[in-house]
XYZ file of N, CA and C in Angstrom:
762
model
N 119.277 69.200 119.044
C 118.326 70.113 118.396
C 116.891 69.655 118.667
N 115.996 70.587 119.024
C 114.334 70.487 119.049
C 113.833 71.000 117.752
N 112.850 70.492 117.717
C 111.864 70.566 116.997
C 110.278 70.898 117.188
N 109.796 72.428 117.655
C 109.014 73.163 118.404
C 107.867 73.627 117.357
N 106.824 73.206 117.338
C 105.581 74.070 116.491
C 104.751 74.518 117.941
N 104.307 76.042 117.269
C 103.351 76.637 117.784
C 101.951 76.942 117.308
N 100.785 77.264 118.304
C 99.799 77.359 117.217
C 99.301 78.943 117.773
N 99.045 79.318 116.923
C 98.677 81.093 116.913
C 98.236 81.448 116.364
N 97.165 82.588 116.389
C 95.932 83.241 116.323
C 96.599 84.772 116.239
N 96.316 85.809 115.072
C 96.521 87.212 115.078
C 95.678 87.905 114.505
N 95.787 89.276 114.656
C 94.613 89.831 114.098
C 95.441 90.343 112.500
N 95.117 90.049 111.638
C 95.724 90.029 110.120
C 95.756 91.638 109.862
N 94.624 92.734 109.950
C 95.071 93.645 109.931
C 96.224 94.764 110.298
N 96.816 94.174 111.439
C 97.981 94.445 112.312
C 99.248 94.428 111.217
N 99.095 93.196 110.397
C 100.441 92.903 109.794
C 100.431 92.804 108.298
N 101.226 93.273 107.609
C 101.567 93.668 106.005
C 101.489 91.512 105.458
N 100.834 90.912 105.810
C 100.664 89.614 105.794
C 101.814 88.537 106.606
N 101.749 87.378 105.894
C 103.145 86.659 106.957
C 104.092 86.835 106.532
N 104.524 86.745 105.293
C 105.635 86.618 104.815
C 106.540 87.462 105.468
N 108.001 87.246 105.591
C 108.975 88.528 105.872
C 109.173 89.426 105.006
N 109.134 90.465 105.576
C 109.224 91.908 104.153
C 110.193 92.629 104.933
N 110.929 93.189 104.074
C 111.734 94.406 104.391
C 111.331 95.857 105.104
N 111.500 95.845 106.026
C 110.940 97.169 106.966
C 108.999 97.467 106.633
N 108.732 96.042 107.175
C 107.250 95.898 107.270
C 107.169 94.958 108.415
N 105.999 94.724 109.004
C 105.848 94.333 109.983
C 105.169 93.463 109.860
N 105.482 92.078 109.310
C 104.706 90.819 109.324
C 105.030 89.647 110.460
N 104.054 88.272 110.017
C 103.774 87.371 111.347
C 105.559 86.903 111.955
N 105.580 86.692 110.180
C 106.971 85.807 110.806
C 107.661 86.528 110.763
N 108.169 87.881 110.633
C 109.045 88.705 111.619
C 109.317 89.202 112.612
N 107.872 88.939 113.115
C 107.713 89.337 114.511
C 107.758 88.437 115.177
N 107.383 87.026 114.985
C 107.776 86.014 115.763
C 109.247 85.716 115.846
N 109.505 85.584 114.810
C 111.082 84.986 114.492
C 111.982 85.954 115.346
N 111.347 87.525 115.233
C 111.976 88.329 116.015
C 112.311 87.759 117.770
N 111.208 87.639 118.216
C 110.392 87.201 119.649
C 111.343 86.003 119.462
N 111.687 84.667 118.886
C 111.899 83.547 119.221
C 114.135 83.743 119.055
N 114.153 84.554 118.566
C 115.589 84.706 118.604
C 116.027 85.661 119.676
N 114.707 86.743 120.282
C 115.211 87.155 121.471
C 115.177 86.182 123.035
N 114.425 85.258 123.100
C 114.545 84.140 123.971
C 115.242 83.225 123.810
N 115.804 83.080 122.524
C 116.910 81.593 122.218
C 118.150 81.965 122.119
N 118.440 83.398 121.865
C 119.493 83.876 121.447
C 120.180 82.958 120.301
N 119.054 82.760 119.760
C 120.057 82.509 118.326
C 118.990 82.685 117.571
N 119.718 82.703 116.139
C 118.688 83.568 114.862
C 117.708 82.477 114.462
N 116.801 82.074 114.551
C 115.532 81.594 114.557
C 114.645 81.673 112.923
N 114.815 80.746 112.805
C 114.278 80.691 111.017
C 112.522 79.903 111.208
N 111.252 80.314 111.278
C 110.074 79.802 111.166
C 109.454 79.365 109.831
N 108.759 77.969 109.942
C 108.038 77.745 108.447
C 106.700 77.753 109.118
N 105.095 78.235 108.565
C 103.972 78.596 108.627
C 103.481 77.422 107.663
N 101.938 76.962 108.458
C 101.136 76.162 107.774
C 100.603 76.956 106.329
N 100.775 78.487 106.175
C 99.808 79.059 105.533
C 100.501 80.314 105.464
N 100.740 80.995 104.210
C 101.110 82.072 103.896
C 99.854 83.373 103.592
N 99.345 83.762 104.819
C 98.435 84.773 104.915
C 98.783 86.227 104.361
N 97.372 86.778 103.436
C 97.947 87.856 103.134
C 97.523 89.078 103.870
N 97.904 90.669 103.914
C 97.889 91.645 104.519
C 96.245 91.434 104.562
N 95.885 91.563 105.821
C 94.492 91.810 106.263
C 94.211 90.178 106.539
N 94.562 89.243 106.276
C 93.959 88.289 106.620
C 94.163 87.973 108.195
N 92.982 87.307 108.627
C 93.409 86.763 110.024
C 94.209 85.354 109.989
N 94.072 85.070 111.638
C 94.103 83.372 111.689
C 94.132 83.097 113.274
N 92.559 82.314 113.713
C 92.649 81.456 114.688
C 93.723 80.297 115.085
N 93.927 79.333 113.859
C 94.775 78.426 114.321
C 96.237 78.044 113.041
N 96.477 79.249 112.872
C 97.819 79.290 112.374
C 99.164 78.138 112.642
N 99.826 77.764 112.138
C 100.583 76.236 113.018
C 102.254 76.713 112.158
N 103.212 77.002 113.067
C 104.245 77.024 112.916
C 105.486 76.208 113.175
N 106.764 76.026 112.657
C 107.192 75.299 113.425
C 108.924 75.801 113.349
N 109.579 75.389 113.904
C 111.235 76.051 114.124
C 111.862 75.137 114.821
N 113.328 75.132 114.365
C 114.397 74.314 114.844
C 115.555 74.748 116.000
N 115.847 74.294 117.255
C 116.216 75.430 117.752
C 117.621 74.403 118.697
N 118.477 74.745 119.407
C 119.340 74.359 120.329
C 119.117 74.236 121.613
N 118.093 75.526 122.270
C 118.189 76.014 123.316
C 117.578 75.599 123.825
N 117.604 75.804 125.418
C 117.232 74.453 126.468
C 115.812 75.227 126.996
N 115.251 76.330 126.555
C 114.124 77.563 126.780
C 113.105 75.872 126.903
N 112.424 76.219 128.098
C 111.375 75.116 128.270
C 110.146 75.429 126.987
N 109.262 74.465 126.899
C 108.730 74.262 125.474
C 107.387 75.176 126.419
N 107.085 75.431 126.951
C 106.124 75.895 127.735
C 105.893 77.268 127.876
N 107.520 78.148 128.121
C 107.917 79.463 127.704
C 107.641 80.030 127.060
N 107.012 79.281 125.600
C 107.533 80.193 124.214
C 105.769 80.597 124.196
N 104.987 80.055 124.829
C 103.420 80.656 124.696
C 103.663 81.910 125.627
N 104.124 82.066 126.555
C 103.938 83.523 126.816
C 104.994 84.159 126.745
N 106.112 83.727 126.209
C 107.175 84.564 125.840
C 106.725 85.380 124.480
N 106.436 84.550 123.522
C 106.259 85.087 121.980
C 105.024 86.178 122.546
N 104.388 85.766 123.003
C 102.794 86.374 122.979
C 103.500 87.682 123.643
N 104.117 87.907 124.477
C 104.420 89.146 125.746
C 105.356 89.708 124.871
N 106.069 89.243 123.677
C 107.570 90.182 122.978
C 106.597 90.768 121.715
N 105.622 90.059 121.134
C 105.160 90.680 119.563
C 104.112 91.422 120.407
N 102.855 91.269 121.348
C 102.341 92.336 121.439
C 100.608 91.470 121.976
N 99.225 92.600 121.249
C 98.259 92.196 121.853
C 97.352 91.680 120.315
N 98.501 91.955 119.483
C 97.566 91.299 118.337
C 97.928 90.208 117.526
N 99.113 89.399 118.509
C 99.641 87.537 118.038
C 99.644 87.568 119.459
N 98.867 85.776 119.453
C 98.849 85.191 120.996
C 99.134 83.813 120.353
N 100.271 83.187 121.121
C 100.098 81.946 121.059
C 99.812 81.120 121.848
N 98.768 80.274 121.375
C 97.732 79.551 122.205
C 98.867 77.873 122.592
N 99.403 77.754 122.173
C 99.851 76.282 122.486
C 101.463 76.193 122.125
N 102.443 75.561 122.616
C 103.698 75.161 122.256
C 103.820 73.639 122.798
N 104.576 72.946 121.344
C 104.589 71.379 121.471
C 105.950 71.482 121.272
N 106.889 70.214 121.825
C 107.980 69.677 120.836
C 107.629 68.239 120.173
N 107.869 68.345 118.930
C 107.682 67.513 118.232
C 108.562 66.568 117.632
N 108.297 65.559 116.726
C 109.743 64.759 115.725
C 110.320 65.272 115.056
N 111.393 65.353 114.745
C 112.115 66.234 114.139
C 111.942 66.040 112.336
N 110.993 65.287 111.999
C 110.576 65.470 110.836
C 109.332 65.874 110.651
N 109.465 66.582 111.705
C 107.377 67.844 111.913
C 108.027 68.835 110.794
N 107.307 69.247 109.967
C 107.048 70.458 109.244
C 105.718 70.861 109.501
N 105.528 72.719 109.249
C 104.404 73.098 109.720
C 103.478 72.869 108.217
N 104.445 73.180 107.367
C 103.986 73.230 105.941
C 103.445 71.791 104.921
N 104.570 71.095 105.278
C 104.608 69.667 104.008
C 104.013 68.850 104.954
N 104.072 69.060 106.831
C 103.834 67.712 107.250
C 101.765 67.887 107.416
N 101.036 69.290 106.951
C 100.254 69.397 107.124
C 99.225 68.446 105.866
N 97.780 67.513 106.565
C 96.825 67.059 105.699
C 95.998 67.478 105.324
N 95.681 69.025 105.844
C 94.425 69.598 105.299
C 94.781 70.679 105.847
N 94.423 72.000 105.708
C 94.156 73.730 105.675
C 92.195 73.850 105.897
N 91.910 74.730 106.330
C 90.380 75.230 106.420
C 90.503 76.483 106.508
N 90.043 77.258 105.989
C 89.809 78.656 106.131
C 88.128 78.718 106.033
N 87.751 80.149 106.793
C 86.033 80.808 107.156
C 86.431 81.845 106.701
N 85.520 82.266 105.914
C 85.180 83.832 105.398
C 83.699 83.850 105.831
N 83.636 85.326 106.686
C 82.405 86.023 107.242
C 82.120 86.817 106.535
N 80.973 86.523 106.144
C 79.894 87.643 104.945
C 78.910 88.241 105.976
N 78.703 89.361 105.844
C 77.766 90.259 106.708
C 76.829 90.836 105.850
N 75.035 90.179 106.182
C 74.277 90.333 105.361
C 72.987 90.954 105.928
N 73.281 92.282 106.046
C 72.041 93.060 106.958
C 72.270 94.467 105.789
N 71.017 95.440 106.378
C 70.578 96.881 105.556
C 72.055 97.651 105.727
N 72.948 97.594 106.826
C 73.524 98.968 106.858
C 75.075 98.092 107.616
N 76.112 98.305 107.409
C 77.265 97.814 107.532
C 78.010 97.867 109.307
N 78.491 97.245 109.879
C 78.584 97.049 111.212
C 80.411 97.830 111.742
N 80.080 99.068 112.274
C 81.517 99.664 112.633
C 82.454 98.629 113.338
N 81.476 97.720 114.300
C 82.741 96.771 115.055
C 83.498 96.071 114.669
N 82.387 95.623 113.645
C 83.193 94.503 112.534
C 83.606 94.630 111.213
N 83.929 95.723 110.668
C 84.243 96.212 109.640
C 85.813 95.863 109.269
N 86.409 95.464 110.308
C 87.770 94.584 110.174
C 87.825 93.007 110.334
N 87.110 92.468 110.253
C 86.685 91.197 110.695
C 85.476 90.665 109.339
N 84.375 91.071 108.948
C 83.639 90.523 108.230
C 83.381 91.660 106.973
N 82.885 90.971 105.726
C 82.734 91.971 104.758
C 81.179 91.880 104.420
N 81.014 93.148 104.399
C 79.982 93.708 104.305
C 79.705 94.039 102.555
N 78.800 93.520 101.813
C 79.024 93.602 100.390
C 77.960 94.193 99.785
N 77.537 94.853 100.508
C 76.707 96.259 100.474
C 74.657 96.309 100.788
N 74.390 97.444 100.043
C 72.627 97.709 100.777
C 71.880 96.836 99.453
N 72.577 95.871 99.050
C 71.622 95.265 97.556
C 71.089 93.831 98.448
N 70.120 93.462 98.691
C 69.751 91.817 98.399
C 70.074 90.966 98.146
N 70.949 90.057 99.043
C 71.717 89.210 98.084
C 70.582 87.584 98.240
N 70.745 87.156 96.809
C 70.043 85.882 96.679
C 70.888 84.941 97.363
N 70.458 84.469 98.425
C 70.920 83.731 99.478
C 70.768 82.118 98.871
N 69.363 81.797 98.692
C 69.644 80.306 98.201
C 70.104 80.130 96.574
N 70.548 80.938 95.839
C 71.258 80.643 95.484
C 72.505 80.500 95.286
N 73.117 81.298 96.207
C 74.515 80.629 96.644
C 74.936 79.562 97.457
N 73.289 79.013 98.677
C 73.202 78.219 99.033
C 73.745 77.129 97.833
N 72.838 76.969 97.036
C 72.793 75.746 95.680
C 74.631 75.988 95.070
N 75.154 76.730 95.364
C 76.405 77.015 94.473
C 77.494 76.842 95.133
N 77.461 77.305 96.831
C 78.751 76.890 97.407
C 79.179 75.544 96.971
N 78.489 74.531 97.426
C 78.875 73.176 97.353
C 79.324 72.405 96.293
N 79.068 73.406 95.294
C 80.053 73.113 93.880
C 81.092 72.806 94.511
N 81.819 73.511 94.852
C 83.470 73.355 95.119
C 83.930 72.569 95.665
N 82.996 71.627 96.700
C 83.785 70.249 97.476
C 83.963 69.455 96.278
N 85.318 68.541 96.275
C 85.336 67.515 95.792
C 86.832 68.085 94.779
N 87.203 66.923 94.060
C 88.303 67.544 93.870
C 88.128 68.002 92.365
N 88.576 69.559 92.285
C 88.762 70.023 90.620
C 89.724 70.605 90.417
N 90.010 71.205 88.931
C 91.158 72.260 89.105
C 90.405 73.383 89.075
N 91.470 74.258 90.209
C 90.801 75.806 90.554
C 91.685 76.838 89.982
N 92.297 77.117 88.995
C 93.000 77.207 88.233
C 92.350 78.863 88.050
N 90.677 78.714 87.534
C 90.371 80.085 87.129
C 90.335 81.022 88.200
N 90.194 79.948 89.786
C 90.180 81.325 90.886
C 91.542 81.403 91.433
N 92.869 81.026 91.051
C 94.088 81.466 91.460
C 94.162 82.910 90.985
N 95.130 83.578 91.890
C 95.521 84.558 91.393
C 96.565 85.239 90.076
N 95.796 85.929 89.004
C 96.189 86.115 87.910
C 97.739 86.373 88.334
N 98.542 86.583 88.572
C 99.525 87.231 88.518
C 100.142 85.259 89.021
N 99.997 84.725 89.534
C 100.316 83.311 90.041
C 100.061 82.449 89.198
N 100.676 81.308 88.842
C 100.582 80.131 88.084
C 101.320 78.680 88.991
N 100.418 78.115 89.405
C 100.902 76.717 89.890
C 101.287 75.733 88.865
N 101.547 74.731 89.231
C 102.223 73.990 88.176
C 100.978 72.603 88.475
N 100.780 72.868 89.696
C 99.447 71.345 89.863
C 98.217 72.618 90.179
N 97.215 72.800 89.242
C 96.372 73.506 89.842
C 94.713 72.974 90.812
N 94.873 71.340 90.676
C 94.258 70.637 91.259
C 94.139 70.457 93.155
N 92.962 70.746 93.839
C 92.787 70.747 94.955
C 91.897 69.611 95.380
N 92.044 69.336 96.286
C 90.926 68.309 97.340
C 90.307 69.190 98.012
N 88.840 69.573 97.937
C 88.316 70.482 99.270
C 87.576 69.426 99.396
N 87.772 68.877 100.868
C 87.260 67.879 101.699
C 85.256 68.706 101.954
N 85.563 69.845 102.664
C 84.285 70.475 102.650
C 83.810 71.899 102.479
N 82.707 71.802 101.719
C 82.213 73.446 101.690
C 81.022 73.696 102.524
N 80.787 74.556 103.390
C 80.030 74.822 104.099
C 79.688 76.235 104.245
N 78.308 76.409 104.347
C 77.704 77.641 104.499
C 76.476 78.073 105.154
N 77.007 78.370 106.503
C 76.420 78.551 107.223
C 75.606 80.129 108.301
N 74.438 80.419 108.205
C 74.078 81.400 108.931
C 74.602 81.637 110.787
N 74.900 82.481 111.133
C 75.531 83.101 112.137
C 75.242 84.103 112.528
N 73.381 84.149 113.042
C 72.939 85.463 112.943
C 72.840 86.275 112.052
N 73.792 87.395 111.817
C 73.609 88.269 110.476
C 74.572 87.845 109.834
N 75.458 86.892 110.268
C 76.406 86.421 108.981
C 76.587 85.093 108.357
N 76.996 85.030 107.255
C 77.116 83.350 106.400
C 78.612 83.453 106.796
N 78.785 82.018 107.143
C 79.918 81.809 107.452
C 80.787 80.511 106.240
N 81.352 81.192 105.531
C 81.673 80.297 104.134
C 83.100 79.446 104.496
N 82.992 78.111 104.734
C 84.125 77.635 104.905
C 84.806 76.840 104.485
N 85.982 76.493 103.699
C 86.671 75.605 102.777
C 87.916 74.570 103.618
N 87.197 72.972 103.611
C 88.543 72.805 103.935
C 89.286 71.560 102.788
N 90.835 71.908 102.505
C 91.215 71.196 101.582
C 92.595 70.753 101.754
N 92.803 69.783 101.290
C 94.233 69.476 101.173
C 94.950 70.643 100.783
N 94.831 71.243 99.847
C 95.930 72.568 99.654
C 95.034 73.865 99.140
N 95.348 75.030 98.918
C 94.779 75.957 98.350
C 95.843 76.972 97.699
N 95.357 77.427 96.342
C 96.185 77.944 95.788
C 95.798 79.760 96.213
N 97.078 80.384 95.566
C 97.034 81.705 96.146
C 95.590 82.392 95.397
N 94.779 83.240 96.669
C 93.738 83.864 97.080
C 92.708 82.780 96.217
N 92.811 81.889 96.520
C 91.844 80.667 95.544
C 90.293 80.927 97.034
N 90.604 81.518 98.015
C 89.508 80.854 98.605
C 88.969 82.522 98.294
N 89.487 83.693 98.526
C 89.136 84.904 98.209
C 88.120 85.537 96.666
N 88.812 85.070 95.669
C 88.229 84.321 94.298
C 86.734 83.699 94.415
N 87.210 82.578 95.292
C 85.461 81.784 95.501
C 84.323 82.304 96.151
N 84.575 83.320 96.981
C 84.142 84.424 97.779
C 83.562 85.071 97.046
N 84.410 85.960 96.306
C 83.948 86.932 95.288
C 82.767 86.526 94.290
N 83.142 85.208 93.717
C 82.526 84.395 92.986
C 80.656 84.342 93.370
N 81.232 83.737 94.391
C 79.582 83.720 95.237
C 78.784 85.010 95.696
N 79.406 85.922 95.677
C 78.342 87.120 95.884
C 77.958 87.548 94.718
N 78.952 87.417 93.789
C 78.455 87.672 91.738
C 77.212 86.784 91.894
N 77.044 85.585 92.556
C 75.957 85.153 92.272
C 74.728 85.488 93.105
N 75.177 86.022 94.124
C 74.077 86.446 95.253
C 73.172 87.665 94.644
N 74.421 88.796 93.716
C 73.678 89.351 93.344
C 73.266 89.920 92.201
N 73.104 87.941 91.747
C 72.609 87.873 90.119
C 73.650 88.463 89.150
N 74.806 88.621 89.142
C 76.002 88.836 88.367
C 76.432 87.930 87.472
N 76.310 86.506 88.604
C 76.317 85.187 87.446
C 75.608 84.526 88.330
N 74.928 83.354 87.004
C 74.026 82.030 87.137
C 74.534 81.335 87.728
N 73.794 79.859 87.897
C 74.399 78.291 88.331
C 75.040 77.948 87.449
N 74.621 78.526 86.060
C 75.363 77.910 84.999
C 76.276 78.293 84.529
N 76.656 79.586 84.620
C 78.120 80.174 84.560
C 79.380 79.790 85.204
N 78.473 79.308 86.697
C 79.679 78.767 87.615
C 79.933 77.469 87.293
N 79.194 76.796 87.061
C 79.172 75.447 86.546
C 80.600 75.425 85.294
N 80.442 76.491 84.504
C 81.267 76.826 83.433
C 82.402 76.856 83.910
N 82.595 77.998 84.886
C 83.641 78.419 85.222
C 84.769 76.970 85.976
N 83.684 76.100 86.639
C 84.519 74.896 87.520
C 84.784 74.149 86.777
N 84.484 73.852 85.007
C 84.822 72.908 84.007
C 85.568 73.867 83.336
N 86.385 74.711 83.264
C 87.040 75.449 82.432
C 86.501 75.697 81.286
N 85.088 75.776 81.147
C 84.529 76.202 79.663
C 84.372 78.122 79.727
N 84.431 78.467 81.072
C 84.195 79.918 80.696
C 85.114 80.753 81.535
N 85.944 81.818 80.775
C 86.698 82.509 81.100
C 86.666 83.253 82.564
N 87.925 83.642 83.458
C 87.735 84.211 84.412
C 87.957 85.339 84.554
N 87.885 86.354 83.624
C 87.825 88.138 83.479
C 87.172 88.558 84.345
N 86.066 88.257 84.823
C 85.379 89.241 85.735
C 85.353 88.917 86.849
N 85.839 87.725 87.533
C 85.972 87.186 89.198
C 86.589 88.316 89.838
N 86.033 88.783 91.007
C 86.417 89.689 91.875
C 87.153 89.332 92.811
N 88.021 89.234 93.424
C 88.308 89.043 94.633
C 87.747 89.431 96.081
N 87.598 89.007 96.929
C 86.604 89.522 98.684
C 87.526 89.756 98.593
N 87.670 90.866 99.861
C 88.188 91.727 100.807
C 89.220 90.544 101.615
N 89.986 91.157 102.157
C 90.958 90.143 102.769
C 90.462 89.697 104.456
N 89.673 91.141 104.606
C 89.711 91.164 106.211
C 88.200 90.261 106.579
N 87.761 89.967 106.227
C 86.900 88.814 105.962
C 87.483 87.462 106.070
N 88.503 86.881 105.678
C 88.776 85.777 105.439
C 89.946 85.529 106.924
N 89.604 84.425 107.494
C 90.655 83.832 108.729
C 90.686 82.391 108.465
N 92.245 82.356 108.594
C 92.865 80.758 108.550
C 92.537 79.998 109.805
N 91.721 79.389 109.734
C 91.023 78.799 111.339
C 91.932 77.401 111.752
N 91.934 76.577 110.696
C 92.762 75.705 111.556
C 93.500 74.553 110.369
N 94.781 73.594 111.189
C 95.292 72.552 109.989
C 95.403 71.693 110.673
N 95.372 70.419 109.917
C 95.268 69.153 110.436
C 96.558 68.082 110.292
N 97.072 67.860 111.221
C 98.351 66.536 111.016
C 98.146 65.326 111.975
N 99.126 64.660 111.602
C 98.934 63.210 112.119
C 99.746 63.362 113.137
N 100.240 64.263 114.066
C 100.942 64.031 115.098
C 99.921 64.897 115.613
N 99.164 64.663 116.634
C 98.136 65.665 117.117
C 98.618 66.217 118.476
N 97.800 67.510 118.932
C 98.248 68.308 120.005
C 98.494 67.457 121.709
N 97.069 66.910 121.631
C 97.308 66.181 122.459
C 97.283 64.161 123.514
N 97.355 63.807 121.922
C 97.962 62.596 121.923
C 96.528 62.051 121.810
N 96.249 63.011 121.390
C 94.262 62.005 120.758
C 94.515 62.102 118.899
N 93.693 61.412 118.304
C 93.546 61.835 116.885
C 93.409 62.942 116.860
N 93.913 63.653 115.649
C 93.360 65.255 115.138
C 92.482 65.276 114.323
């Protein structure tokens, strides 16, 4: 038996998210599809990251257990040529057979693109969110992203309907950066809870446009003030860019 991770990039709108769904068209059905029509055998995938409908991902990291003697080299343009023009996989490794894409990962990063001009962009209207013709106070979300590095519980920006049992994260870094007409908001952490980075998103334009203070958020990251009104961003804004393990791609540190 091998032990094969891939790394792949899709366009999130394409697919009802990763998960497998019943007569929907997500990542890992379409791969798993693709990897059991080249192995001929039924092909079970685990994902660094359970993306939801509309989300993207540059460097997505999968991994699967397999028999077949299919060279490890194949499966980048096999998968890519069976699902289509909107999953490409950029790389295929074989790995130790105690690689997981999920548990063996040390960190997750996700970028959310905010688009901050007078009038909203047709090209990118699937790709970045546009959060409308108001002004948004820029340095002060400057002053507010960086709340979030370091480790707290994020508990108030999980998703209501979700309850973790550890709601504590490590975000190694928050960054926010201009990109021409866009801020490019990026989180990277040991784990993230469901739409926790979407939440923080939302969060920060409440403050861009004066919805809430420094000091509300301040509230909100010590659990002194309730999370009723956190919005969630848009999904198609947000891409899983990349994860980090100790067995690296190509025999350098990762």
């Amino acid at each position: 038996m091998r032990t094969i991770r891939l790394l792949v990039e899709y366009d999130g709108s394409a697919f009802c998210g990763f998960q497998r769904q019943t007569n929907q068209r997500t990542v890992q059905g379409a791969i798993e599809a693709a990897l059991t029509r080249m192995t001929g055998e039924v092909i079970a995938i685990v994902g660094a990251g359970r993306t939801d409908t509309g989300v993207h991902a540059a460097g997505q990291v999968i991994s699967f257990v397999t028999s077949s003697a299919v060279p490890v080299e194949r499966f980048v343009v096999g998968v890519t040529g069976l699902v289509g023009a909107d999953l490409t996989v950029q790389r295929a490794q074989e790995v130790p057979a105690t690689f997981h894409a999920r548990y063996s990962a040390q960190w997750r990063e996700y970028r959310y693109r905010l688009l901050v001009r007078p009038q909203p962009s047709a090209l990118r209207r699937m790709s970045a969110y546009w959060p409308g013709h108001l002004r948004l106070d820029v340095p002060a979300m400057q002053e507010v992203w960086p709340f979030f590095q370091g480790r707290h519980d994020f508990s108030v920006w999980e998703n209501q309907n979700s309850v973790s049992e550890d709601p504590v994260c490590q975000v190694h870094e928050a960054r926010m950066v201009a990109v021409g007409d866009e801020w490019h908001l990026t989180l990277r952490a040991d784990r993230f809870l469901y739409r926790m980075v979407r939440n923080l998103v939302g969060t920060l334009v409440m403050v861009g446009r004066g919805q809430l203070d420094v000091g509300m958020v301040r509230g909100l990251l010590s659990g002194e003030s309730a999370r009723d009104y956190i919005v969630a961003a848009p999904a198609h804004g947000l891409c899983f860019e990349a994860v980090g393990y100790d067995v690296p791609w190509d025999g350098a540190p990762d």
